[in-house]
Coordinates of C-alpha atoms and ligand atoms in Angstrom, one line a residue:
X17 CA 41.4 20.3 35.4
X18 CA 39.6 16.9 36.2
X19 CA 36.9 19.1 38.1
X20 CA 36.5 21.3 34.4
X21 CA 36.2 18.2 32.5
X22 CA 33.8 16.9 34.8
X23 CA 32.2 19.8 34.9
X24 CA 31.5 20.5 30.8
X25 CA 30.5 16.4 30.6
X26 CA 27.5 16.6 33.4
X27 CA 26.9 19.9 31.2
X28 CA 26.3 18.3 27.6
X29 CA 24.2 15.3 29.5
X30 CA 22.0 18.2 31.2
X31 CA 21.9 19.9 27.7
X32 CA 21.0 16.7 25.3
X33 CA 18.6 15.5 28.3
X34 CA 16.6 19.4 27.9
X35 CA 17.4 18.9 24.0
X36 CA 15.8 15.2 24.2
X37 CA 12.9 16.3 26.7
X38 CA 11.5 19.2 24.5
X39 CA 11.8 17.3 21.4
X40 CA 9.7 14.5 23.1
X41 CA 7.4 16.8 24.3
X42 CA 6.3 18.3 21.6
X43 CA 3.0 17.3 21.4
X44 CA 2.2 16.9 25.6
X45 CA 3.6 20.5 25.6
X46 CA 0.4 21.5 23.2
X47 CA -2.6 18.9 25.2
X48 CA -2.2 16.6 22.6
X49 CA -2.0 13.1 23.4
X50 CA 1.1 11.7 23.0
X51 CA 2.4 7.9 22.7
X52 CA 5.9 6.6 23.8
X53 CA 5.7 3.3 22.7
X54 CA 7.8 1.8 20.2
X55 CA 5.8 1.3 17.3
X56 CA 8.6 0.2 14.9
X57 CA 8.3 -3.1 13.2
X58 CA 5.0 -3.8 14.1
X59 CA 1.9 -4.8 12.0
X60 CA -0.1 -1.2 11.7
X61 CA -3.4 -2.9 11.4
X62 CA -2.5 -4.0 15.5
X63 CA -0.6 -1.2 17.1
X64 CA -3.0 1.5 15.2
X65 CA -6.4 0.5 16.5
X66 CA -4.8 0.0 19.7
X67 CA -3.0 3.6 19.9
X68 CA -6.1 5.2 18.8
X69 CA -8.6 3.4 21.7
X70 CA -5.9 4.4 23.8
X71 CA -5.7 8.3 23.2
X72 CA -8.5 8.5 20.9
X73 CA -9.0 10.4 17.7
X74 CA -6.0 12.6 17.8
X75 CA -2.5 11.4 19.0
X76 CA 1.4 12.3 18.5
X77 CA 4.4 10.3 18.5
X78 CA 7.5 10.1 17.5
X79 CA 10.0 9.0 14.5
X80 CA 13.1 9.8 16.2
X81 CA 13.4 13.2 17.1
X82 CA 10.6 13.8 14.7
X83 CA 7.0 14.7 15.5
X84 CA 4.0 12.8 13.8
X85 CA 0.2 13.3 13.8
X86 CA -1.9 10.0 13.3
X87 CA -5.4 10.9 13.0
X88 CA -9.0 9.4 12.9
X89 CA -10.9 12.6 13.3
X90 CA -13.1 12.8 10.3
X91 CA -13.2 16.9 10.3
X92 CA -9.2 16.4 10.6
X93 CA -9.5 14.2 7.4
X94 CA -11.4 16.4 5.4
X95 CA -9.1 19.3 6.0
X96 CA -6.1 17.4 5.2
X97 CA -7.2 15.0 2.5
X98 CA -9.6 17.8 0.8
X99 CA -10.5 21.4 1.8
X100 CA -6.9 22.1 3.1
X101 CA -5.2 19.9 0.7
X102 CA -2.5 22.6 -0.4
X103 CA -1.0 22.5 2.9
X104 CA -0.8 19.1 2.9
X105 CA 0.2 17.9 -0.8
X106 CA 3.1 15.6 -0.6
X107 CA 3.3 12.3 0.5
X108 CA 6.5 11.6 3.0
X109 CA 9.4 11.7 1.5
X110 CA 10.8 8.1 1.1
X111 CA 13.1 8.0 -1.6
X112 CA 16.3 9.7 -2.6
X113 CA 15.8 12.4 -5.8
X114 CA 18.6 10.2 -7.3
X115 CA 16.4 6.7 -7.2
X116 CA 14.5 6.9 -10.4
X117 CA 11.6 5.9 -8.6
X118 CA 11.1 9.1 -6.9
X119 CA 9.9 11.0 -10.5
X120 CA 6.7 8.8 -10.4
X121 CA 3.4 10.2 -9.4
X122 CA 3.5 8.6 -6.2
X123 CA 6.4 9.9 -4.6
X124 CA 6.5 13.6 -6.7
X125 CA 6.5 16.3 -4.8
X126 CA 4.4 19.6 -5.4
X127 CA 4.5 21.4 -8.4
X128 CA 5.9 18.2 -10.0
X129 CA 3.4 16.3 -8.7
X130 CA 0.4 17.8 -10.8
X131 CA 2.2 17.7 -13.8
X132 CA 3.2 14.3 -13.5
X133 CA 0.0 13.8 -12.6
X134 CA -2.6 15.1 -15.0
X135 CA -0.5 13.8 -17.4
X136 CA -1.5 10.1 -16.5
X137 CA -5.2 11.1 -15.2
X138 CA -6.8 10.1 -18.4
X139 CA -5.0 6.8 -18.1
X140 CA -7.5 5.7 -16.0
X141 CA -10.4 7.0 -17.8
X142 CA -13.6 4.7 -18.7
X143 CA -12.8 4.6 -22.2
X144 CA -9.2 2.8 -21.7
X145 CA -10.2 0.6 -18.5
X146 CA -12.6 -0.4 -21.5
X147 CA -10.0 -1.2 -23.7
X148 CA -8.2 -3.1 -21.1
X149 CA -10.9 -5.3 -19.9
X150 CA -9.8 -7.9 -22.7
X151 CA -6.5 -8.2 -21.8
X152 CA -7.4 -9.1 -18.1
X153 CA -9.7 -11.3 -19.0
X154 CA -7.5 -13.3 -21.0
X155 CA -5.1 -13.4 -18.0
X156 CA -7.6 -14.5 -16.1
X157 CA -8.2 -17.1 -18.2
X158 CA -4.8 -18.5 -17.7
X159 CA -4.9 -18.6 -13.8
X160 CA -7.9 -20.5 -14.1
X161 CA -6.2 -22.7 -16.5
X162 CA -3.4 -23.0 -13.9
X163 CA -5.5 -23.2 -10.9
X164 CA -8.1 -26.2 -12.7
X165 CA -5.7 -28.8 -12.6
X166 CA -4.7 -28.4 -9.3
X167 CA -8.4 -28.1 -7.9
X168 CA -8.3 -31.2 -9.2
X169 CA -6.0 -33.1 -7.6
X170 CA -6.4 -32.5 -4.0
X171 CA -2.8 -29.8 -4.2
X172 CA -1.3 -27.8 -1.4
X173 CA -0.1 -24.8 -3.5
X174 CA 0.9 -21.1 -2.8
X175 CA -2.3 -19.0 -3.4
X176 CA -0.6 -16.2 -2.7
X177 CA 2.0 -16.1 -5.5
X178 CA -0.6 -16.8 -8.0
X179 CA -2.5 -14.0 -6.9
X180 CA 0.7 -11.8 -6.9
X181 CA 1.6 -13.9 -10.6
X182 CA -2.1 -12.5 -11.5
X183 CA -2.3 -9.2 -10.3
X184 CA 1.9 -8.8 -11.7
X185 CA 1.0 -9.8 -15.3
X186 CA -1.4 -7.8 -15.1
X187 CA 0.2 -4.6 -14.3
X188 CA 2.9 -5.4 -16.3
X189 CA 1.0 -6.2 -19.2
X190 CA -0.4 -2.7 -19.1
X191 CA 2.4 -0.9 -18.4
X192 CA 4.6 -2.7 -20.9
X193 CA 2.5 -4.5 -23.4
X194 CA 4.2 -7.9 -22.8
X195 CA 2.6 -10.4 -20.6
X196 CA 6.2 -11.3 -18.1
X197 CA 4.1 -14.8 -17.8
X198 CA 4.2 -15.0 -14.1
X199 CA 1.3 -17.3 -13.7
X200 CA 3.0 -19.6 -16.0
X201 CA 5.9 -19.7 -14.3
X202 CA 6.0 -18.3 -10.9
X203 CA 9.0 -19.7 -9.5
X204 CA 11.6 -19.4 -12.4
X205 CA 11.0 -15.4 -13.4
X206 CA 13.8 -13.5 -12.6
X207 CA 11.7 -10.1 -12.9
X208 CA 8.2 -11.3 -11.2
X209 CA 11.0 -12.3 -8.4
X210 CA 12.5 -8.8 -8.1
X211 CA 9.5 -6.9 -7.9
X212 CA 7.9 -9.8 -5.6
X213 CA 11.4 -9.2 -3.3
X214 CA 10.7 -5.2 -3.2
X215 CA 7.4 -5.6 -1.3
X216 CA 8.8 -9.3 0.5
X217 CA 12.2 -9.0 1.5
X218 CA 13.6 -7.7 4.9
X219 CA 13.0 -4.0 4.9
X220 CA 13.7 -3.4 8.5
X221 CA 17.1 -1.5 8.1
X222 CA 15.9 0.4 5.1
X223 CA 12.9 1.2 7.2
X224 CA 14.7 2.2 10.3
X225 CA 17.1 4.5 8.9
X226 CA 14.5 5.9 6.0
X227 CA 12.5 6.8 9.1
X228 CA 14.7 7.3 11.8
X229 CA 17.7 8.5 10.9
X230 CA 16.4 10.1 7.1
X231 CA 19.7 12.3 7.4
X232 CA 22.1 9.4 7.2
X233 CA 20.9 8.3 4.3
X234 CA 23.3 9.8 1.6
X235 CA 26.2 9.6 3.6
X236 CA 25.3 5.8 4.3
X237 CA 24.2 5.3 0.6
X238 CA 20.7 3.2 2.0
X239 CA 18.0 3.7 -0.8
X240 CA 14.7 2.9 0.2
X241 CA 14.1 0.5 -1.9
X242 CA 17.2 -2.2 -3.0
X243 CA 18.6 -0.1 -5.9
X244 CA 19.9 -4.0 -7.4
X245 CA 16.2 -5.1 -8.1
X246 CA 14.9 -1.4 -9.0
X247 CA 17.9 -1.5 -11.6
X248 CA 16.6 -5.5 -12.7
X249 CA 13.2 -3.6 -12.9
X250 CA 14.4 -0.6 -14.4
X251 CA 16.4 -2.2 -17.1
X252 CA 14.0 -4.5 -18.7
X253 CA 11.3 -1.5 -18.9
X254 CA 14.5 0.8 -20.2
X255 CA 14.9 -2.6 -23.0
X256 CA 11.3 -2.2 -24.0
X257 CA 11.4 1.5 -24.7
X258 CA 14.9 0.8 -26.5
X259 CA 13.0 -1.7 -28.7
X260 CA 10.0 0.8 -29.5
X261 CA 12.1 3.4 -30.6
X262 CA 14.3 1.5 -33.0
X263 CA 11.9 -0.2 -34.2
X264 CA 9.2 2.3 -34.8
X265 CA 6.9 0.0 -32.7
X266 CA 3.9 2.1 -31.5
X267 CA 1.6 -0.3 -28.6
X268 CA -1.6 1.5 -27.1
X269 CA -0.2 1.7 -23.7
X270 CA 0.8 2.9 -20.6
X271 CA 4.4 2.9 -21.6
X272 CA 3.3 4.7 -24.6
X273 CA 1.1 7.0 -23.4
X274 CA 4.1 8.3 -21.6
X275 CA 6.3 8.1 -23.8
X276 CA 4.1 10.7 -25.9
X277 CA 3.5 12.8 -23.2
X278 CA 7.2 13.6 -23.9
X279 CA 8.1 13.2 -20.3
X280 CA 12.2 12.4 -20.2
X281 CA 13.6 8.9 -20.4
X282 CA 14.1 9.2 -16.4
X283 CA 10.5 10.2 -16.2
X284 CA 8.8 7.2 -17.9
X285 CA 11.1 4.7 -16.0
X286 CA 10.0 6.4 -12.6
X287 CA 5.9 6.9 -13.6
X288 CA 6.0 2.9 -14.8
X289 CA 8.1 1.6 -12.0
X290 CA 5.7 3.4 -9.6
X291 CA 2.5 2.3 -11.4
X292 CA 4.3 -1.7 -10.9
X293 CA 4.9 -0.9 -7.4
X294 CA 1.7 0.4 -7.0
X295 CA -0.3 -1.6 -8.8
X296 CA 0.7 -5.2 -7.9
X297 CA 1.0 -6.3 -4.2
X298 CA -2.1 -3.6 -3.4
X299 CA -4.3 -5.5 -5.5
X300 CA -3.2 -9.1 -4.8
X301 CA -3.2 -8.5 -1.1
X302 CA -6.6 -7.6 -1.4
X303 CA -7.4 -10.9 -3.4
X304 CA -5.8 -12.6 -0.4
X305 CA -7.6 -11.3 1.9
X306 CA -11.0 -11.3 0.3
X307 CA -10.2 -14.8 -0.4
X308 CA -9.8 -15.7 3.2
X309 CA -13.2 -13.7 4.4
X310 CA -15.0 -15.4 2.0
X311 CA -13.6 -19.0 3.0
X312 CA -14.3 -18.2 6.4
X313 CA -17.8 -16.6 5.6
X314 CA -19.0 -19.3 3.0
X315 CA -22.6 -17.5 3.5
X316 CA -21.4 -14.7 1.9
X317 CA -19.2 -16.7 -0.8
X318 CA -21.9 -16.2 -3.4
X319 CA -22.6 -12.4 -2.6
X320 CA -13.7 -6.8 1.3
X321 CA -10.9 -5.3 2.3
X322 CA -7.7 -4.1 4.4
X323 CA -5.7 -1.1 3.5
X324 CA -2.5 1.1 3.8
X325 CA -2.5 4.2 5.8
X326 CA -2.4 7.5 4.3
X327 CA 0.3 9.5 5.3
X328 CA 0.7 13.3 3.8
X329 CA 3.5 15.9 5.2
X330 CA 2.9 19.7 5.9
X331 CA 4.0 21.7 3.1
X332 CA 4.9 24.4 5.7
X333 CA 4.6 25.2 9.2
X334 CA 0.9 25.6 10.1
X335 CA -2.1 25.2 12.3
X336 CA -4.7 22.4 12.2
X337 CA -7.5 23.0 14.5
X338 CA -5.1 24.6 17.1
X339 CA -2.9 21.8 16.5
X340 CA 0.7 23.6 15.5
X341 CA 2.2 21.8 12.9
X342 CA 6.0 22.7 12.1
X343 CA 7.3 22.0 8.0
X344 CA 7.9 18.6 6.8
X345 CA 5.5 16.6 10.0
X346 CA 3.9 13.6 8.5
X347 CA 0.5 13.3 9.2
X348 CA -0.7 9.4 9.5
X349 CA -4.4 8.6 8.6
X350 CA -4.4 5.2 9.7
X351 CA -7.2 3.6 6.9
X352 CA -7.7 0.4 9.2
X353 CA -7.8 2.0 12.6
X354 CA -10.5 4.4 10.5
X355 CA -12.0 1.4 9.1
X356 CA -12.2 -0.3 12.6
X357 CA -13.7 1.9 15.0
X358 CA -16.5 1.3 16.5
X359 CA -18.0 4.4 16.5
X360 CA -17.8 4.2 12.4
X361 CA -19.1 1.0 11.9
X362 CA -20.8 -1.0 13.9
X363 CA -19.1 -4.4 15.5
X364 CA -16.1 -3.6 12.9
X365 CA -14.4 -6.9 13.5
X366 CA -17.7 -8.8 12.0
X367 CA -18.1 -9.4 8.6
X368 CA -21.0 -7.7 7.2
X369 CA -20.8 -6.9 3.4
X370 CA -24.4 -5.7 3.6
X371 CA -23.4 -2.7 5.0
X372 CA -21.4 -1.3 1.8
X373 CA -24.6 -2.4 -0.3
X374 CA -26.4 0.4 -2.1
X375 CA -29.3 0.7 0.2
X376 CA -26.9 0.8 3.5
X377 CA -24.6 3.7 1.5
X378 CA -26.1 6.5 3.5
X379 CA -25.5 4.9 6.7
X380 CA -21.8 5.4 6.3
X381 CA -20.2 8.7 7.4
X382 CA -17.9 10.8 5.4
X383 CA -14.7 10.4 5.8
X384 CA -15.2 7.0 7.2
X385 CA -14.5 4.6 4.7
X386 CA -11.2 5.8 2.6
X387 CA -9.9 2.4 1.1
X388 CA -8.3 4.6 -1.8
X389 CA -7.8 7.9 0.3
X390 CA -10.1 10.7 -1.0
X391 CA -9.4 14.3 -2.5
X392 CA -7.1 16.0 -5.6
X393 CA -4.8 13.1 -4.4
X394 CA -6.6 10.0 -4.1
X395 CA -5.8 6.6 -5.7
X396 CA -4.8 7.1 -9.3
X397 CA -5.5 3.4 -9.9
X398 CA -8.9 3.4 -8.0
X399 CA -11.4 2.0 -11.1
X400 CA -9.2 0.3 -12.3
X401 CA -8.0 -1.9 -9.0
X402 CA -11.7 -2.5 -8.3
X403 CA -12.6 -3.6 -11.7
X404 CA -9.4 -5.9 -11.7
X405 CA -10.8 -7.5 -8.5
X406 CA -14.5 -7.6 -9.2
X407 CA -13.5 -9.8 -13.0
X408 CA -10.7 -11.8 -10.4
X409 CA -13.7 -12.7 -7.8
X410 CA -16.6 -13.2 -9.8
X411 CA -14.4 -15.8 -12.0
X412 CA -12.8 -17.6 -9.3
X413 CA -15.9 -18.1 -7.5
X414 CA -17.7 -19.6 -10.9
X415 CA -14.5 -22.0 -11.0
X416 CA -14.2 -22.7 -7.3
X417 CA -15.4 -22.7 -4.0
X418 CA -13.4 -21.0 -1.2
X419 CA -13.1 -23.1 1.7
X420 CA -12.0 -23.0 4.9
X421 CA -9.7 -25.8 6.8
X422 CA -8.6 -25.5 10.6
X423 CA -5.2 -23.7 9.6
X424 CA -7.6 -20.8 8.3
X425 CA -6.9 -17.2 10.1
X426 CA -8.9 -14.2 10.4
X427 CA -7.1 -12.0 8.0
X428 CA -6.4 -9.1 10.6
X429 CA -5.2 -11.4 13.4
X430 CA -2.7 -13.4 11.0
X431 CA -2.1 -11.5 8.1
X432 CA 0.5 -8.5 7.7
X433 CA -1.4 -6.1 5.5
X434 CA 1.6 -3.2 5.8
X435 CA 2.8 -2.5 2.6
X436 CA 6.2 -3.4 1.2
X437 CA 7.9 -4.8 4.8
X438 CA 5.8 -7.9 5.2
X439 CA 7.1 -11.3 4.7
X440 CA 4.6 -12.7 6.1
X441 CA 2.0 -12.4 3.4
X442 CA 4.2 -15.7 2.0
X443 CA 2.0 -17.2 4.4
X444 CA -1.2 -16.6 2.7
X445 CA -1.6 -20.1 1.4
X446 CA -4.4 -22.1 -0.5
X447 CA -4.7 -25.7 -1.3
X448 CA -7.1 -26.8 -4.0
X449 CA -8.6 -29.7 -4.2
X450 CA -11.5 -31.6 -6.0
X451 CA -15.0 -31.9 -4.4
X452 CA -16.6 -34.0 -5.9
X453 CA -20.0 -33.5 -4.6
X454 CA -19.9 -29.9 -6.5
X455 CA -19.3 -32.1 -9.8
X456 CA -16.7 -30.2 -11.7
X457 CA -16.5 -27.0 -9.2
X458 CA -12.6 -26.9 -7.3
X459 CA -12.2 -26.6 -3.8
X460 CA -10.3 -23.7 -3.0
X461 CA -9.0 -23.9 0.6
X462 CA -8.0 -21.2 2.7
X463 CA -4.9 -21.2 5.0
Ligands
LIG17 C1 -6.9 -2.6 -4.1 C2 -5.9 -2.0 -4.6 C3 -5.5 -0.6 -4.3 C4 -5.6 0.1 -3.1 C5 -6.3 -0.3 -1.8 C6 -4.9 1.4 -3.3 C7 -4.9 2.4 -2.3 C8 -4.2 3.6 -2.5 C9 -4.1 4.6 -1.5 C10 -4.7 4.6 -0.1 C11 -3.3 5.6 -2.0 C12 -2.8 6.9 -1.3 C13 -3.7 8.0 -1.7 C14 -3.3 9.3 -0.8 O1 -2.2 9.5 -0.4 O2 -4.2 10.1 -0.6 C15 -2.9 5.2 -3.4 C16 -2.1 6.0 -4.2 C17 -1.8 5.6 -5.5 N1 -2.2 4.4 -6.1 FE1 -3.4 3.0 -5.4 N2 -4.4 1.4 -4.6 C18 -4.7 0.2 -5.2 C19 -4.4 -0.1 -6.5 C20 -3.8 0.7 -7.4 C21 -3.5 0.3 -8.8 C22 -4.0 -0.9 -9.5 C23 -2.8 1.3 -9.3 C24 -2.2 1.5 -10.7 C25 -2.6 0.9 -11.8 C26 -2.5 2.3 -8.3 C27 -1.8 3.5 -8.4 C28 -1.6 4.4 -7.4 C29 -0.8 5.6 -7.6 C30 0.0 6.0 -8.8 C31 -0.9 6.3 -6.4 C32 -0.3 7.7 -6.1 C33 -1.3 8.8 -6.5 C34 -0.7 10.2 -6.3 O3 0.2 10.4 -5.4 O4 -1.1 11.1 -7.0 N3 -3.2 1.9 -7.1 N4 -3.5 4.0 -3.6

């Protein structure tokens, strides 16, 4: 008897050992590199460079028991991002079809996805981005008028959350036609705080089991974002719409726009929370990061980036350059790994904004410079992000001068640039303070 139970456990150990080994050898078992390492909970813009100098352009590696693809090979890029994009149309899927958040554009899957999303292409066109430019100026007009005081008087403050206050009234402005006056008050606005909390807050269980165990999820109720702040979030744009309608109040925006597209009450709530999420902590991590380069770069002052990775699944099983590809495999293009190889740019760690001048443009490879991803499925928000930075920047820099202090990092050695699990963008601080040598210019300086 004992020799029968002994028997059938050395059995299941052998079988979950050969179940284990060919799952983990899925990508050795077809030449591809493959890497073992644990990768969770680590800053991309470090372990993806390092992977990729490690087993070069191509290289699996594993999310649990599933397989994943990162990739720097520009052919690779253009097949998946562009010429092969059928086989490649959703992004990975992170929410739950019953979090309202999965109907918007970003997380809708194919056919859904096109509908949802020529519906809000002409969102972005020239002709609205025109009719929005007054309403971000105005807002930028009030972070000046926040900011002058303290240039003034030598302050230690946050530049982060007024970048994030910025960037939120922003976005919230155009998606809802109220300003939520974050920059006014940054530290006393229950919704700025929510949707501040989605991108800041501990994400590491939600990430683990999202990624890891994506099968527990219902059964464990874990949503990928905390469904308490998405409801906050949710209900005040739910309030809004509630007002329009009984009211009869018609507003030229976002909200609007979908409204008349005659997409279902579900719908608009998912398309504006996504547009929020999307819109916000992309943009004001970029400020934060620009801000720091130029502080450290004063040269350049008067004269950017860091990025999120691309990541697209197979829409069924397939081949990719002899690669075999079953359904459902995320494919990873890492934007900064992309963005820092050497044999793409030239000493990538140095920073050299000549090189993305107009006469340098045809020095740059395709597929080598993919801040907003490229293709049918590209950055929605794309104009409209840059012009947002480009009026933030070149009004800052008229009101102050960026400025370095010893506590000032390199933005890719100190700075967290995943999106929505880093707490340690908090860290991104400023403290203003008079110069009085540069009359009535602010000091801005850079921790
Ligand atoms: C500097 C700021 C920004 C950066 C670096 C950025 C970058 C990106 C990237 C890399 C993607 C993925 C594209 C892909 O999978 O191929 C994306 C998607 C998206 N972005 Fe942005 N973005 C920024 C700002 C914005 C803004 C301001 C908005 C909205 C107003 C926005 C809305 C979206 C949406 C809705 C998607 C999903 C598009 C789709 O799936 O069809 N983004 N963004």
């Amino acid at each position: 008897m004992y020799t029968l139970i002994a028997f059938s456990i050395i059995l299941i150990i052998l079988s979950l050992i050969q179940f284990l080994y060919n799952k983990w050898t899925f990508w050795s078992r077809q030449g591809i590199p493959q890497d073992l390492s644990s990768r969770t909970g680590q800053p991309y813009q470090l372990v993806d460079p390092e992977a990729h100098r490690k087993h070069g352009k191509v290289f699996g590696f594993y999310e649990g028991l599933r397989p994943c693809l990162s990739i720097t090979d520009t052919n690779l890029i253009r097949k998946v991002l562009v010429t092969e994009f059928h086989s490649f149309v959703n992004h990975r899927l992170l929410t739950d079809p019953s979090e309202i958040i999965d109907y918007g554009v970003f997380f809708a899957r194919y056919p859904q996805w096109k509908r949802v999303r020529a519906l809000q292409n002409p969102l972005f066109s020239g002709g609205k981005l025109k009719s929005v430019k007054p309403m971000i100026e105005q807002i930028l007009d009030e972070l000046c008028a926040k900011l002058e005081p303290m240039a003034a008087g030598a302050q230690v403050i946050d530049m982060r959350t007024y970048y994030d206050a910025f960037t939120f009234d922003v976005i919230w402005t155009m998606t809802t036609g109220a300003n939520a006056r974050a920059i006014q008050n940054p530290h006393n606005n229950p919704l700025f705080d929510a949707t501040r909390k989605v991108f800041q807050k501990d994400q590491e269980i939600r990430d683990w089991v999202v990624f890891f165990l994506p099968f527990t999820r219902r059964f464990m109720k874990i949503t990928f974002f905390d469904s308490k702040i998405v409801s906050l979030i949710g209900r005040s744009i739910s309030h809004v719409i509630d007002e329009r309608m009984d009211k009869n109040i018609v507003v030229p925006d976002l909200l609007q726009h979908l409204i008349d597209t005659k997409l279902t009450v579900d719908e608009v709530l998912g398309q504006s929370m996504n547009m929020l999420a999307a819109g916000y902590e992309t943009t004001a991590t970029q400020l934060c990061f620009i801000t720091r380069l130029l502080a450290l770069h004063t040269h350049h002052q008067n004269r950017l980036y860091k990025e999120i990775r691309i990541e697209r699944i197979t829409t069924n099983a397939r081949d990719l350059d002899g690669i075999y590809l079953p359904k459902d495999t995320p494919i990873i293009i890492p934007i900064w790994a992309l963005h820092m190889d050497p044999d793409n740019f030239e000493d990538p760690e140095q920073f050299r904004p000549d090189r993305f001048m107009p006469e340098n443009r045809h020095l740059i490879k395709d597929y080598t410079l993919l801040p907003f991803a490229t293709g049918p499925r590209n950055c929605i928000g794309r104009k409209f992000a840059m012009m947002e930075l480009k009026y933030c920047l070149v009004k800052m820099l008229s009101k102050f001068e960026f400025q370095a202090c010893e506590k000032t990092k390199c933005p890719w050695i100190d700075t967290d640039v995943c999106i929505g699990v880093d707490e340690k963008l908090l860290l991104d601080r400023l403290s203003v303070r008079n110069r009085r040598r540069l009359s009535n210019w602010g000091s801005v300086f850079v921790y």
